[in-house]
mmCIF file of C-alpha atoms and ligand atoms in Angstrom:
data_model
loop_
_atom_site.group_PDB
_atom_site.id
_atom_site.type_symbol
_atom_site.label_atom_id
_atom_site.label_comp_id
_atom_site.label_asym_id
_atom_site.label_seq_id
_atom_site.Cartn_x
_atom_site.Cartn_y
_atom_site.Cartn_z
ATOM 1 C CA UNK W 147 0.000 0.000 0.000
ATOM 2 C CA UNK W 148 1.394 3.479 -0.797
ATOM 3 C CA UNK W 149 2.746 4.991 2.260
ATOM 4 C CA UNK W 150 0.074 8.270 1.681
ATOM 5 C CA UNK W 151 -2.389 5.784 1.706
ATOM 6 C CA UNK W 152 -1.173 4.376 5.033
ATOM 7 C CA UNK W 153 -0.967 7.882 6.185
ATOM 8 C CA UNK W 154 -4.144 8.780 5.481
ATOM 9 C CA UNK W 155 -5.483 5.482 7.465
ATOM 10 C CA UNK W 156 -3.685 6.239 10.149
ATOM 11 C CA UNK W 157 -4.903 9.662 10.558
ATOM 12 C CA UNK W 158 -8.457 8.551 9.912
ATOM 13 C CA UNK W 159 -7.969 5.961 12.808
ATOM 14 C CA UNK W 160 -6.797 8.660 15.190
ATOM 15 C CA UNK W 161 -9.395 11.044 14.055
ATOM 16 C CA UNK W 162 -11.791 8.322 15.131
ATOM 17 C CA UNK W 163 -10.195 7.802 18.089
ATOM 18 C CA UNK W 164 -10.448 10.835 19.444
ATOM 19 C CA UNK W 165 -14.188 11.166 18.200
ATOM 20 C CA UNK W 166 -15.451 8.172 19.866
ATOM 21 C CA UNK W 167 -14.131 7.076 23.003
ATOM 22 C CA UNK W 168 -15.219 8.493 26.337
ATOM 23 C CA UNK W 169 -13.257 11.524 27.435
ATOM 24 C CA UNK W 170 -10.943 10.225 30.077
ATOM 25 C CA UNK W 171 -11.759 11.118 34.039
ATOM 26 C CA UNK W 172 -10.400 10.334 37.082
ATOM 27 C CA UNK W 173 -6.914 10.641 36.316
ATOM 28 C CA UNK W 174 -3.306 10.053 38.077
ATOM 29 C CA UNK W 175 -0.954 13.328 38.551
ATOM 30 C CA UNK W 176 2.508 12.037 36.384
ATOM 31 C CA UNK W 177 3.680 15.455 35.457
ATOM 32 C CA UNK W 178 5.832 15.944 38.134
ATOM 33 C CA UNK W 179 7.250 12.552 38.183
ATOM 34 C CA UNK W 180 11.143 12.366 36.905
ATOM 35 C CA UNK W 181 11.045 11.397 32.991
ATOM 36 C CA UNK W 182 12.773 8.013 31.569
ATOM 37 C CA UNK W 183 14.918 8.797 28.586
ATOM 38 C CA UNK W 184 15.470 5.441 27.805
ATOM 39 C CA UNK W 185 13.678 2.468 27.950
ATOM 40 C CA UNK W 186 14.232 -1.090 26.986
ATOM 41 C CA UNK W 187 10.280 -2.718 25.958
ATOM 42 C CA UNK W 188 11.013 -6.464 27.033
ATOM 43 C CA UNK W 189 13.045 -5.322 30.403
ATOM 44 C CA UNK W 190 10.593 -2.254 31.535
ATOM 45 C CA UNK W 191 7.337 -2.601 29.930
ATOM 46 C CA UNK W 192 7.460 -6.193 29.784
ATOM 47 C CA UNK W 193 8.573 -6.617 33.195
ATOM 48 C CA UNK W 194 5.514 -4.592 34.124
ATOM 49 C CA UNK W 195 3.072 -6.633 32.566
ATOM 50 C CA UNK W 196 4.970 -9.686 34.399
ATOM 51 C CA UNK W 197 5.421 -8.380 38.004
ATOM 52 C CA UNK W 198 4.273 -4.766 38.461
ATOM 53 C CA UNK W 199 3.031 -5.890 42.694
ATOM 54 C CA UNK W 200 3.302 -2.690 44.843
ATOM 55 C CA UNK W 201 1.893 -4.766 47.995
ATOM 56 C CA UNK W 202 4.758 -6.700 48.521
ATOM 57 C CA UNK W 203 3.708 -9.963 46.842
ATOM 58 C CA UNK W 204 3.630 -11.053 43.078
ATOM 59 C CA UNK W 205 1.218 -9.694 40.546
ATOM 60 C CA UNK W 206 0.759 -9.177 36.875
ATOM 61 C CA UNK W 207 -1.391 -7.772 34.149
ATOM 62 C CA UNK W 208 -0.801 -11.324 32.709
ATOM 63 C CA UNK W 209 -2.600 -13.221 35.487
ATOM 64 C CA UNK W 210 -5.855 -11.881 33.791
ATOM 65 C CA UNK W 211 -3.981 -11.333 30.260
ATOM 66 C CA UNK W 212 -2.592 -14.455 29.174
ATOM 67 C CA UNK W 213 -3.870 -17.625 27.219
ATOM 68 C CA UNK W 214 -5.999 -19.278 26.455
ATOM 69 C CA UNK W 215 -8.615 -16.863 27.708
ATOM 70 C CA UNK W 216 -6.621 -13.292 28.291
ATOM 71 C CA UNK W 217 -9.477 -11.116 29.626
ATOM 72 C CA UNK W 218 -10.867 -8.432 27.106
ATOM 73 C CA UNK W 219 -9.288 -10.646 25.046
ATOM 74 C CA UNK W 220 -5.824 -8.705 25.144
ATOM 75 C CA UNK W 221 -2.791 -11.377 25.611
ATOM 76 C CA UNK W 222 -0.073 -9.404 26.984
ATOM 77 C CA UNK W 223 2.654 -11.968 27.752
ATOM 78 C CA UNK W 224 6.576 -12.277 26.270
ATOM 79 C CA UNK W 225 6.650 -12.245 22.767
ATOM 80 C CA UNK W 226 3.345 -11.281 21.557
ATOM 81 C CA UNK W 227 2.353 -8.291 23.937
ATOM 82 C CA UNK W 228 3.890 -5.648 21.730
ATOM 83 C CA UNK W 229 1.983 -6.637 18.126
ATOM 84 C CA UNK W 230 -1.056 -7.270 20.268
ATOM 85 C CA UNK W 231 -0.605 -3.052 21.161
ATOM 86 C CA UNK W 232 1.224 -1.252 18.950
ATOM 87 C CA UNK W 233 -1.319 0.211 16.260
ATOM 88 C CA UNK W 234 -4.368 -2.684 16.993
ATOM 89 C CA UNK W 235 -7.769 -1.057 17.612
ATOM 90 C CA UNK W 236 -9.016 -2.063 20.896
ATOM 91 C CA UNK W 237 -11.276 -5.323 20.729
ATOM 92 C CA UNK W 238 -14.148 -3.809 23.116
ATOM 93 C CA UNK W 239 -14.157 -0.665 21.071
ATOM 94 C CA UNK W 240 -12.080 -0.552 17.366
ATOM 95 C CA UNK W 241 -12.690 3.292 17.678
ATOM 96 C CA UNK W 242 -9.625 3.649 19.994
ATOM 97 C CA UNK W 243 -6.313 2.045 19.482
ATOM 98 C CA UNK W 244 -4.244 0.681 22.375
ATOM 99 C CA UNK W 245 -0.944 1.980 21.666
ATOM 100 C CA UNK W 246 -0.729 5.221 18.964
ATOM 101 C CA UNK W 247 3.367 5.819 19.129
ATOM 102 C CA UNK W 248 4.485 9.257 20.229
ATOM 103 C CA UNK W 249 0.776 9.701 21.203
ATOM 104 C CA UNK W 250 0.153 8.520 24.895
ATOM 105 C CA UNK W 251 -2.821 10.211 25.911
ATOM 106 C CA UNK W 252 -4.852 8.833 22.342
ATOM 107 C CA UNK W 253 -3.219 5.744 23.711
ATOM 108 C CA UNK W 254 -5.615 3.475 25.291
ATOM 109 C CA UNK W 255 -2.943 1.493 27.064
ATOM 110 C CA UNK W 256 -1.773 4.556 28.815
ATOM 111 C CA UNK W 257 -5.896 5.834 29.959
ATOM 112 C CA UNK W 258 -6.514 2.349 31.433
ATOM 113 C CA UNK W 259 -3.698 2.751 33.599
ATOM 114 C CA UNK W 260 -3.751 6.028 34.419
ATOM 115 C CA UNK W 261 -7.388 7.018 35.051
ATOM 116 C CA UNK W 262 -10.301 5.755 36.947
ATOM 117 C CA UNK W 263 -12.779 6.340 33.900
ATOM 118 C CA UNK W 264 -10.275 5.204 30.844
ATOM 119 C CA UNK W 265 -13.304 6.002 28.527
ATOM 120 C CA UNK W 266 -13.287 2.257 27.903
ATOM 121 C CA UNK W 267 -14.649 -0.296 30.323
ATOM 122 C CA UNK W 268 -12.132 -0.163 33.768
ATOM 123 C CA UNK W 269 -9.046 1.230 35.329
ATOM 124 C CA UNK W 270 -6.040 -1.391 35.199
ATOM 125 C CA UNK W 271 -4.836 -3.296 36.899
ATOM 126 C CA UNK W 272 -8.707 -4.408 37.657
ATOM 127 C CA UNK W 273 -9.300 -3.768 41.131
ATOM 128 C CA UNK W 274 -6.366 -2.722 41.909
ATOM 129 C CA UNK W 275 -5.253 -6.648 41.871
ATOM 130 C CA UNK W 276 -1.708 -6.983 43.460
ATOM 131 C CA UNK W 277 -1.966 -3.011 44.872
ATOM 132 C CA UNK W 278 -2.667 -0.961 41.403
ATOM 133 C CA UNK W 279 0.195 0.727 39.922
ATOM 134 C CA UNK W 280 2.442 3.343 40.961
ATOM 135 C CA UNK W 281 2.315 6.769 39.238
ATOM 136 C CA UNK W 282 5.949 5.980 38.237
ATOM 137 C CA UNK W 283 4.457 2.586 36.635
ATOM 138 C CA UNK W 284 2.285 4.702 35.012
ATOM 139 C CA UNK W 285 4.881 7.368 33.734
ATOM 140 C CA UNK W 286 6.392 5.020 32.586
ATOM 141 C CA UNK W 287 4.069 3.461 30.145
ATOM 142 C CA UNK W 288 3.361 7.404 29.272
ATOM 143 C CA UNK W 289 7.369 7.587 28.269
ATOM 144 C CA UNK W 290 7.731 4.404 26.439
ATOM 145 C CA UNK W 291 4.467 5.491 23.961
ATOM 146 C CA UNK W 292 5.603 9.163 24.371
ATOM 147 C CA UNK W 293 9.298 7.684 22.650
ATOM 148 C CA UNK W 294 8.019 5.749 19.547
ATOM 149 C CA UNK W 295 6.909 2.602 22.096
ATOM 150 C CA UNK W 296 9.576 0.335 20.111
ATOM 151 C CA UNK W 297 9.911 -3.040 20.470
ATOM 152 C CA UNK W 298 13.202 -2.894 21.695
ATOM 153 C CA UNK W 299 15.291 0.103 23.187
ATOM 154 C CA UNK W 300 14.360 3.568 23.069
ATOM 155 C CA UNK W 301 16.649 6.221 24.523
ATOM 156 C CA UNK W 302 14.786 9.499 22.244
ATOM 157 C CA UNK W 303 14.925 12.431 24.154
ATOM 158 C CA UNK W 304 11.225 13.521 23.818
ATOM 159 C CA UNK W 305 10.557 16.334 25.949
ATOM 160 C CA UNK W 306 11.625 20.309 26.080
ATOM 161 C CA UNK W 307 11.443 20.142 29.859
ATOM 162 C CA UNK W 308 8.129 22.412 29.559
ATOM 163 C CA UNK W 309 5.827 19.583 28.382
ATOM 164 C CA UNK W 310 3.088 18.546 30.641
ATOM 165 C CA UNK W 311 2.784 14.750 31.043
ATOM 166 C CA UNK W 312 -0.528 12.886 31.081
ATOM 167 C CA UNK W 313 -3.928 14.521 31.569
ATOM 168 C CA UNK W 314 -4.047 16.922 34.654
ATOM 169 C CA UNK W 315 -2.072 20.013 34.571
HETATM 170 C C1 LIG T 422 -7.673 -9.203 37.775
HETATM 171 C C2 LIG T 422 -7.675 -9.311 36.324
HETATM 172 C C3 LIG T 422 -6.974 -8.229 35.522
HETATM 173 C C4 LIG T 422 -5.715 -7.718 35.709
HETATM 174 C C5 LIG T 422 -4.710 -8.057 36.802
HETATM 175 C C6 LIG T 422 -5.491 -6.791 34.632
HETATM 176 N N1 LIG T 422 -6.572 -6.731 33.810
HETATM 177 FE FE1 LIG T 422 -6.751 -5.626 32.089
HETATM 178 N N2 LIG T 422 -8.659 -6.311 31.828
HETATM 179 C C7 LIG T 422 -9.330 -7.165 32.687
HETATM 180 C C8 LIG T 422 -10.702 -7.292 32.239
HETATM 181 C C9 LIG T 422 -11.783 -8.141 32.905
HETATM 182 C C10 LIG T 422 -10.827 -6.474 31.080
HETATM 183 C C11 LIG T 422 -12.092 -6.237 30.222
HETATM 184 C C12 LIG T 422 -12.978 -5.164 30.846
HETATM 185 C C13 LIG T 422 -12.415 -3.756 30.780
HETATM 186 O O1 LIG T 422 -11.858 -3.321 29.745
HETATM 187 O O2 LIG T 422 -12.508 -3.047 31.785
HETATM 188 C C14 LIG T 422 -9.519 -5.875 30.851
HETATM 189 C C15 LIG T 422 -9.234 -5.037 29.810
HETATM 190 C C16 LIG T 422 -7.989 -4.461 29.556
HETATM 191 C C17 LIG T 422 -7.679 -3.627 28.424
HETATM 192 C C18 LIG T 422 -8.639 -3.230 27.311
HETATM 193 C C19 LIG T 422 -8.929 -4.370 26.360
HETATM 194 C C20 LIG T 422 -9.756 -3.874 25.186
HETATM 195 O O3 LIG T 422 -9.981 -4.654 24.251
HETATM 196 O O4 LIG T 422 -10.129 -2.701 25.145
HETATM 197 C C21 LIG T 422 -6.372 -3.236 28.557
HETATM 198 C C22 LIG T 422 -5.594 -2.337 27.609
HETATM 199 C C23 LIG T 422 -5.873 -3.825 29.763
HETATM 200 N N3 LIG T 422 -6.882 -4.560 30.350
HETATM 201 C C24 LIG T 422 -4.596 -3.658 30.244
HETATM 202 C C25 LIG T 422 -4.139 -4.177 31.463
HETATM 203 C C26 LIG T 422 -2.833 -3.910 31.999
HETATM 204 C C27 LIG T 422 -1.764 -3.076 31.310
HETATM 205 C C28 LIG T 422 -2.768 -4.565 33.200
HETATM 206 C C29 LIG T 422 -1.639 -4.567 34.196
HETATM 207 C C30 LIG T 422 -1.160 -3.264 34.651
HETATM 208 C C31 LIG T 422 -4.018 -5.247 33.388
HETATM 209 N N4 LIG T 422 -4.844 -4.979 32.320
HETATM 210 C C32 LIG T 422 -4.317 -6.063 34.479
HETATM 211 C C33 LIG T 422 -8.778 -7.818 33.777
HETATM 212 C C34 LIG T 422 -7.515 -7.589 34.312
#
């Protein structure tokens, strides 16, 4: 396919992104948390989705999020967790995708773990299984999308040091 073609697409999709899904609410304070310049996707964001606990014990997103039956039928373990995000529409609503690179807050990844109304079904992790996730769990999701979220390491300085991170000021 051409790559104007793809363009276009692409903006279409975020167009209807923004359109569609519920306006965020209910969301965690990461602007004044210190920014993460680089960031390696299987170490840091995959270790996240493996262990993220913040109540001492073990817990991950993949304990709901893995086969043969990952809840909202998302599979986020090794391997596969990163095509299953990066540019796929969401499979409870295709109007939002879960990952948009450079573009955190149109990110749905990023809303379900940062605010209490995502705009799409519940916070993550669900019930805050394991203790929820701290706001530097959170920025850090924000910084890997904010970077390109590449599969491997990204170490893009993405930020004039004026930029406000996530959704409240
Ligand atoms: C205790 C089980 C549980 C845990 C732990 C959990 N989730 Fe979920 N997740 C769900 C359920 C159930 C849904 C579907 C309902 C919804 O979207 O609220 C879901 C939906 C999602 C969706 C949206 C799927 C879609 O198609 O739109 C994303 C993204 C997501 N979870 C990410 C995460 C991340 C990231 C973590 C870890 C920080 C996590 N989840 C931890 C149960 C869980």
């Amino acid at each position: 396919m051409p790559l104007d073609l793809v363009a276009a697409g692409l903006a279409l999709a975020l167009a209807a992104a923004r359109a569609d899904a519920g306006a965020p609410d209910g969301c965690t304070r990461i602007a004044d948390i210190a920014p993460n310049y680089s960031i390696t996707y299987g170490a840091a964001v995959q270790g996240l989705f493996d262990d993220y606990a913040t109540n001492g014990g073990s817990a991950g997103c993949i304990n709901c999020h893995e086969p043969p039956a990952p809840t909202g039928g998302l599979d986020l373990t090794a391997g596969v967790s990163w095509g299953h995000l990066v540019g796929v529409p969401s499979g409870e609503d295709a109007s939002i995708l879960y990952v948009v690179p450079g573009r955190p807050e149109d990110s749905l990844l990023f809303r379900k773990v940062n605010c209490d109304v995502p705009g799409v079904g519940a916070r993550m992790p669900l019930d805050d299984w394991g203790g929820g996730l701290l706001p530097e769990q959170q920025a850090l999701i924000y910084d890997w999308i904010a970077n390109g979220a590449l599969p491997g390491t990204s170490a893009t300085v993405f930020r004039d040091g004026f930029d406000i991170r996530g959704f409240v000021p």
